[in-house]
Coordinates of C-alpha atoms in Angstrom, one line a residue:
L228 CA -26.3 -17.5 -30.4
G229 CA -28.4 -14.4 -30.0
L230 CA -30.2 -15.8 -27.0
R231 CA -27.0 -17.0 -25.4
S232 CA -25.3 -13.6 -25.8
L233 CA -28.3 -11.8 -24.3
S234 CA -28.4 -14.0 -21.3
S235 CA -24.7 -14.0 -20.6
K236 CA -23.4 -11.6 -18.0
P237 CA -20.9 -8.9 -19.2
S238 CA -17.3 -9.7 -18.1
K239 CA -15.9 -7.6 -15.3
P240 CA -13.0 -5.3 -16.3
P241 CA -9.6 -6.3 -15.0
I242 CA -8.9 -5.0 -11.4
L243 CA -5.4 -4.0 -12.6
L244 CA -4.8 -2.6 -16.1
S245 CA -1.4 -2.9 -17.7
E246 CA -0.1 -1.0 -20.8
T247 CA 3.5 -0.9 -22.2
T248 CA 4.8 1.7 -24.6
P249 CA 7.2 0.7 -27.4
S250 CA 10.1 2.4 -25.4
G251 CA 9.4 0.2 -22.4
V252 CA 7.3 2.2 -19.9
T253 CA 4.7 -0.2 -18.4
T254 CA 1.8 1.6 -16.7
L255 CA -0.1 -0.3 -14.0
T256 CA -3.5 1.2 -13.2
M257 CA -5.5 0.1 -10.2
N258 CA -8.9 -0.3 -11.6
N259 CA -11.5 -0.4 -8.8
P260 CA -12.5 3.2 -8.4
K261 CA -16.0 2.4 -7.0
K262 CA -14.2 0.9 -4.1
L263 CA -11.7 3.7 -3.9
N264 CA -9.0 1.3 -5.4
G265 CA -8.7 -0.3 -2.0
W266 CA -6.3 -3.1 -1.7
T267 CA -8.5 -6.1 -1.5
K268 CA -7.0 -9.6 -1.7
P269 CA -7.7 -9.7 -5.5
M270 CA -6.0 -6.3 -6.0
M271 CA -3.0 -7.3 -4.0
L272 CA -2.6 -10.6 -5.8
A273 CA -2.9 -8.8 -9.2
M274 CA -0.3 -6.3 -8.3
Q275 CA 2.0 -9.0 -7.0
A276 CA 1.7 -10.9 -10.3
A277 CA 2.3 -7.8 -12.3
F278 CA 5.4 -7.0 -10.4
V279 CA 6.8 -10.5 -10.8
K280 CA 6.1 -10.4 -14.6
A281 CA 7.7 -7.0 -15.0
A282 CA 10.8 -8.1 -13.2
T283 CA 11.6 -10.6 -16.1
D284 CA 9.9 -8.9 -19.0
P285 CA 12.4 -7.4 -21.4
A286 CA 9.7 -5.2 -22.8
T287 CA 9.4 -3.4 -19.4
K288 CA 12.2 -1.0 -18.5
V289 CA 10.3 1.3 -16.0
L290 CA 7.1 0.7 -14.1
V291 CA 4.6 3.5 -13.5
L292 CA 1.8 2.8 -10.9
T293 CA -1.3 5.0 -10.8
A294 CA -5.1 4.6 -10.4
A295 CA -8.3 4.8 -12.3
Q296 CA -10.7 7.4 -10.9
E297 CA -14.4 8.2 -10.4
P298 CA -15.8 10.7 -8.0
P299 CA -14.6 11.2 -5.2
G300 CA -11.3 10.5 -7.1
Y301 CA -9.2 8.4 -4.7
Y302 CA -5.7 7.1 -5.6
C303 CA -6.1 4.3 -3.0
A304 CA -8.0 4.0 0.3
G305 CA -5.4 1.5 1.6
V306 CA -5.7 -2.1 2.6
D307 CA -9.3 -3.4 2.9
L308 CA -8.9 -5.1 6.2
S309 CA -12.5 -6.3 6.4
G310 CA -11.8 -8.4 3.3
T311 CA -8.5 -9.8 4.4
I312 CA -8.9 -10.6 8.2
Q313 CA -11.1 -13.6 8.7
P314 CA -11.8 -15.8 11.8
M315 CA -9.2 -18.6 12.0
A316 CA -6.8 -20.2 14.5
F317 CA -4.9 -17.4 16.1
D318 CA -1.4 -18.5 15.1
K319 CA -2.5 -18.9 11.5
L320 CA -4.2 -15.5 11.5
H321 CA -1.1 -13.9 13.1
L322 CA 1.2 -15.5 10.5
M323 CA -1.1 -14.6 7.6
I324 CA -1.2 -10.9 8.6
K325 CA 2.6 -10.8 9.1
E326 CA 3.4 -12.5 5.8
S327 CA 0.8 -10.6 3.8
N328 CA 1.9 -7.2 5.1
Q329 CA 5.5 -8.1 4.5
A330 CA 4.9 -9.2 1.0
V331 CA 3.0 -6.0 0.1
F332 CA 6.1 -3.8 0.8
E333 CA 8.7 -6.3 -0.3
Q334 CA 7.5 -6.2 -3.8
F335 CA 8.3 -2.5 -4.0
L336 CA 11.7 -3.1 -2.3
V337 CA 13.0 -6.0 -4.4
C338 CA 11.5 -5.3 -7.8
K339 CA 14.4 -5.2 -10.4
K340 CA 12.8 -2.5 -12.4
P341 CA 12.6 1.2 -11.4
I342 CA 9.2 2.3 -10.1
I343 CA 7.5 5.7 -10.4
V344 CA 4.3 6.2 -8.5
A345 CA 1.8 8.8 -9.8
V346 CA -0.6 9.7 -7.1
N347 CA -3.7 11.3 -8.5
G348 CA -5.9 11.6 -5.4
P349 CA -6.2 10.9 -1.7
A350 CA -3.9 8.1 -0.6
I351 CA -4.2 6.3 2.7
G352 CA -2.0 3.9 4.8
A353 CA -0.1 1.3 2.8
S354 CA -0.6 3.2 -0.5
V355 CA 1.4 6.1 1.0
T356 CA 4.2 4.0 2.5
T357 CA 4.6 1.8 -0.6
A358 CA 4.9 4.9 -2.7
T359 CA 7.8 6.2 -0.6
L360 CA 9.7 2.9 -1.3
S361 CA 9.6 3.6 -5.1
D362 CA 12.3 5.4 -7.0
A363 CA 10.2 8.5 -7.5
V364 CA 6.8 9.9 -6.5
I365 CA 4.9 12.4 -8.6
A366 CA 1.7 13.9 -6.9
A367 CA -1.2 15.6 -8.5
D368 CA -2.5 18.8 -6.9
T369 CA -5.6 16.7 -6.0
A370 CA -3.5 14.3 -3.9
S371 CA -3.3 14.0 -0.1
F372 CA -1.3 11.6 2.1
N373 CA -2.8 10.0 5.2
T374 CA -1.0 7.7 7.6
P375 CA -3.4 7.2 10.5
F376 CA -1.5 4.6 12.3
T377 CA -1.6 6.1 15.8
R378 CA -5.4 6.7 15.5
L379 CA -5.9 3.0 14.5
G380 CA -3.7 1.8 17.3
V381 CA -1.0 0.2 15.1
P382 CA 2.7 0.9 14.6
P383 CA 4.2 2.3 11.5
E384 CA 4.6 0.0 8.5
G385 CA 6.2 0.0 5.1
C386 CA 9.6 1.0 6.6
S387 CA 8.0 4.4 7.6
S388 CA 9.4 4.0 11.1
I389 CA 12.8 5.0 9.7
H390 CA 12.1 6.0 6.1
F391 CA 9.8 9.0 6.9
E392 CA 12.5 10.5 9.0
Y393 CA 15.0 10.0 6.2
L394 CA 12.7 11.8 3.8
M395 CA 11.3 14.5 5.9
G396 CA 13.2 14.8 9.1
K397 CA 12.2 13.6 12.6
E398 CA 9.7 16.4 13.4
T399 CA 7.6 16.2 10.2
A400 CA 7.7 12.4 10.2
Q401 CA 6.3 12.4 13.7
R402 CA 3.6 14.8 12.7
M403 CA 2.4 12.3 10.0
L404 CA 2.9 9.1 12.0
G405 CA 1.9 10.3 15.5
A406 CA -1.2 11.6 17.2
E407 CA -1.4 14.8 15.1
N408 CA -2.0 12.7 12.0
F409 CA -0.9 15.5 9.7
I410 CA -2.3 14.9 6.2
P411 CA -0.3 16.9 3.6
T412 CA -1.7 17.9 0.3
G413 CA 0.2 17.2 -2.9
A414 CA 1.8 20.6 -2.7
E415 CA 2.7 20.2 1.0
A416 CA 4.1 16.8 0.4
A417 CA 6.5 18.2 -2.2
E418 CA 7.5 20.9 0.2
I419 CA 8.4 18.5 3.0
G420 CA 10.1 15.9 0.8
L421 CA 7.5 13.2 1.0
V422 CA 7.1 13.3 -2.8
D423 CA 9.5 14.5 -5.5
K424 CA 7.1 16.9 -7.3
C425 CA 3.5 18.1 -7.4
V426 CA 1.9 19.0 -10.7
P427 CA -1.6 19.8 -11.9
L428 CA -3.7 16.6 -12.3
A429 CA -3.8 17.0 -16.1
D430 CA 0.0 17.0 -16.2
L431 CA 0.5 14.0 -13.8
M432 CA 0.8 11.1 -16.3
P433 CA 2.8 13.1 -18.9
T434 CA 5.2 14.1 -16.2
A435 CA 5.6 10.5 -14.9
H436 CA 6.1 9.2 -18.4
A437 CA 8.6 11.9 -19.3
L438 CA 10.7 10.9 -16.2
A439 CA 10.5 7.3 -17.2
E440 CA 11.6 8.1 -20.7
E441 CA 14.5 10.1 -19.3
W442 CA 15.7 7.1 -17.2
I443 CA 15.4 4.9 -20.2
A444 CA 17.5 7.3 -22.3
E445 CA 20.2 7.2 -19.6
G446 CA 20.7 3.6 -20.4
E447 CA 21.2 0.3 -18.6
E448 CA 23.3 1.6 -15.7
R449 CA 20.4 3.8 -14.5
L450 CA 17.8 1.2 -15.1
S451 CA 19.7 -1.6 -13.3
K452 CA 20.1 0.5 -10.1
R453 CA 17.1 0.8 -7.8
S454 CA 17.0 3.8 -5.5
H455 CA 14.3 4.0 -2.8
R456 CA 14.0 7.8 -3.0
G457 CA 17.7 8.3 -2.8
R458 CA 18.7 5.4 -0.5
D459 CA 20.2 2.1 -1.7
D460 CA 20.2 0.1 1.5
T461 CA 17.6 -2.4 0.3
A462 CA 18.7 -5.3 2.5
H463 CA 18.3 -3.1 5.6
L464 CA 14.8 -1.9 4.5
V465 CA 13.8 -5.6 3.9
E466 CA 14.8 -6.4 7.5
V467 CA 13.0 -3.3 8.8
N468 CA 9.9 -4.3 6.9
E469 CA 10.0 -7.9 8.4
N470 CA 10.3 -6.5 11.9
E471 CA 7.5 -3.9 11.4
S472 CA 5.3 -6.7 9.9
K473 CA 5.7 -8.8 13.1
D474 CA 4.8 -5.8 15.3
L475 CA 1.9 -4.9 13.0
A476 CA 0.5 -8.5 13.3
D477 CA 0.6 -8.2 17.1
S478 CA -1.2 -4.8 17.0
F479 CA -3.8 -5.9 14.4
L480 CA -5.0 -8.5 16.9
S481 CA -5.0 -6.1 19.9
E482 CA -8.4 -5.2 21.4
K483 CA -8.0 -1.5 20.6
F484 CA -7.5 -2.1 16.9
L485 CA -10.2 -4.7 16.6
S486 CA -12.7 -2.4 18.4
V487 CA -11.8 0.6 16.2
Q488 CA -12.4 -1.5 13.1
A489 CA -15.7 -3.0 14.4
N490 CA -17.1 0.4 15.3
F491 CA -15.9 2.0 12.0
L492 CA -17.5 -0.8 9.9
A493 CA -20.7 -0.7 11.9
S494 CA -20.9 3.1 11.4
K495 CA -20.8 2.5 7.6
G496 CA -23.6 0.0 7.8
K497 CA -21.3 -3.0 7.1
T498 CA -22.8 -5.3 9.6
V499 CA -21.2 -8.6 8.5
P500 CA -17.6 -7.3 8.4
S501 CA -18.2 -5.6 11.7
M502 CA -19.4 -8.8 13.3
V503 CA -16.1 -10.5 12.1
F504 CA -14.1 -8.1 14.2
K505 CA -16.5 -8.4 17.1
F506 CA -16.1 -12.2 17.0
L507 CA -12.3 -11.7 17.1
I508 CA -12.7 -9.5 20.1
A509 CA -14.9 -12.0 21.9
T510 CA -12.5 -14.9 21.3
R511 CA -9.3 -12.9 22.0
P512 CA -8.9 -13.9 25.7
L513 CA -8.6 -17.5 24.5
W514 CA -5.9 -16.5 22.0
K515 CA -4.0 -14.6 24.7
S516 CA -3.7 -17.8 26.8
L517 CA -2.6 -19.9 23.8
Y518 CA -0.2 -17.6 21.9
T519 CA 3.2 -16.4 23.0
P520 CA 3.1 -12.7 21.8
Y521 CA 0.1 -12.0 24.1
K522 CA 1.5 -13.6 27.2
K523 CA 2.7 -11.1 29.9

C-alpha cells in the first residue's frame, strides 16, 4: 500500500469548484489560475454541466460565478481558441464554432436561476460579454474589461452588438467594441453602466453573497424572474446570439483572424498551436471554393 501510494500521481483539482450555502447560494469558481482561467473545452463543459445541474437543483436558489486567482490574478482570459479550433472539414469546423459559441452564451441566457458574476481581475472577450447577460455584475477594484473584437477581426458576440448599447449608450459601446478598444477598470465600468458596482477586492465575495441572500429573502417571485441586467427579452437575445454566432464562425475562418492568431501564438512560443492556424490559412482557398459563406 505504501509503495502504491508513493508511486501514484496526485489527482488534479477540479477545473470548476462548486459550493452551496444552507440558504441556497451556489458559488461556482473557475479553478485554472495558472492558465488565467481561460475557457478551454474542459472548462466550458464543466460550466455547462454546472449550469444544467443548478437549473433543477432545489438546493440552489442563486448562482454566483467567480474565479480562483494566482498572480497575475486574472478573472478569465477568454476562450482558448488554440485548444478549441482544430483542422477538420470546413463545414464541420464552421458548424462546431457556431454551435459552441452559441452554447456558451445561451447557458447564461436560459438558466432558470438568477446569476451574479463577481469579477475579481482582468476579464477578456467572452468572459466580459457573458457577465453582462447575468442578473448582476459586481467588479473588484482589480478588475478590467477587454473586448478586443475589432483588433482580432471578428464581430461582436454574446449579444454585445445590441446589449452594450442598452447598458452604456451607443458612444461608449462603440468605444469598447470598436477600434479604440477602450478597456475600463472596475471603477470605470461601474461609472459607465457595464457593471452594477465596484468594490475593494476583499469585499467582492461578501458583497455578491449579500446580494444573493437579499434576492433569496425576497422570495420565489424574485427568484423565478431572470433579468439580464434589467431587460427581460430573453427570446430576442437568444435570436441575437444565434445570428452573432453565425457571423462569428464566418469571421473566425477569415484569413485576417487566422493570421492574427497564428502570429500571436508564435510570438508566445506556442509553435504547435500556431502551426494549426497556419495550416488553416494554407487550406482556406479550398474551403472558399467548397463552402457557401465564402463564395462571392
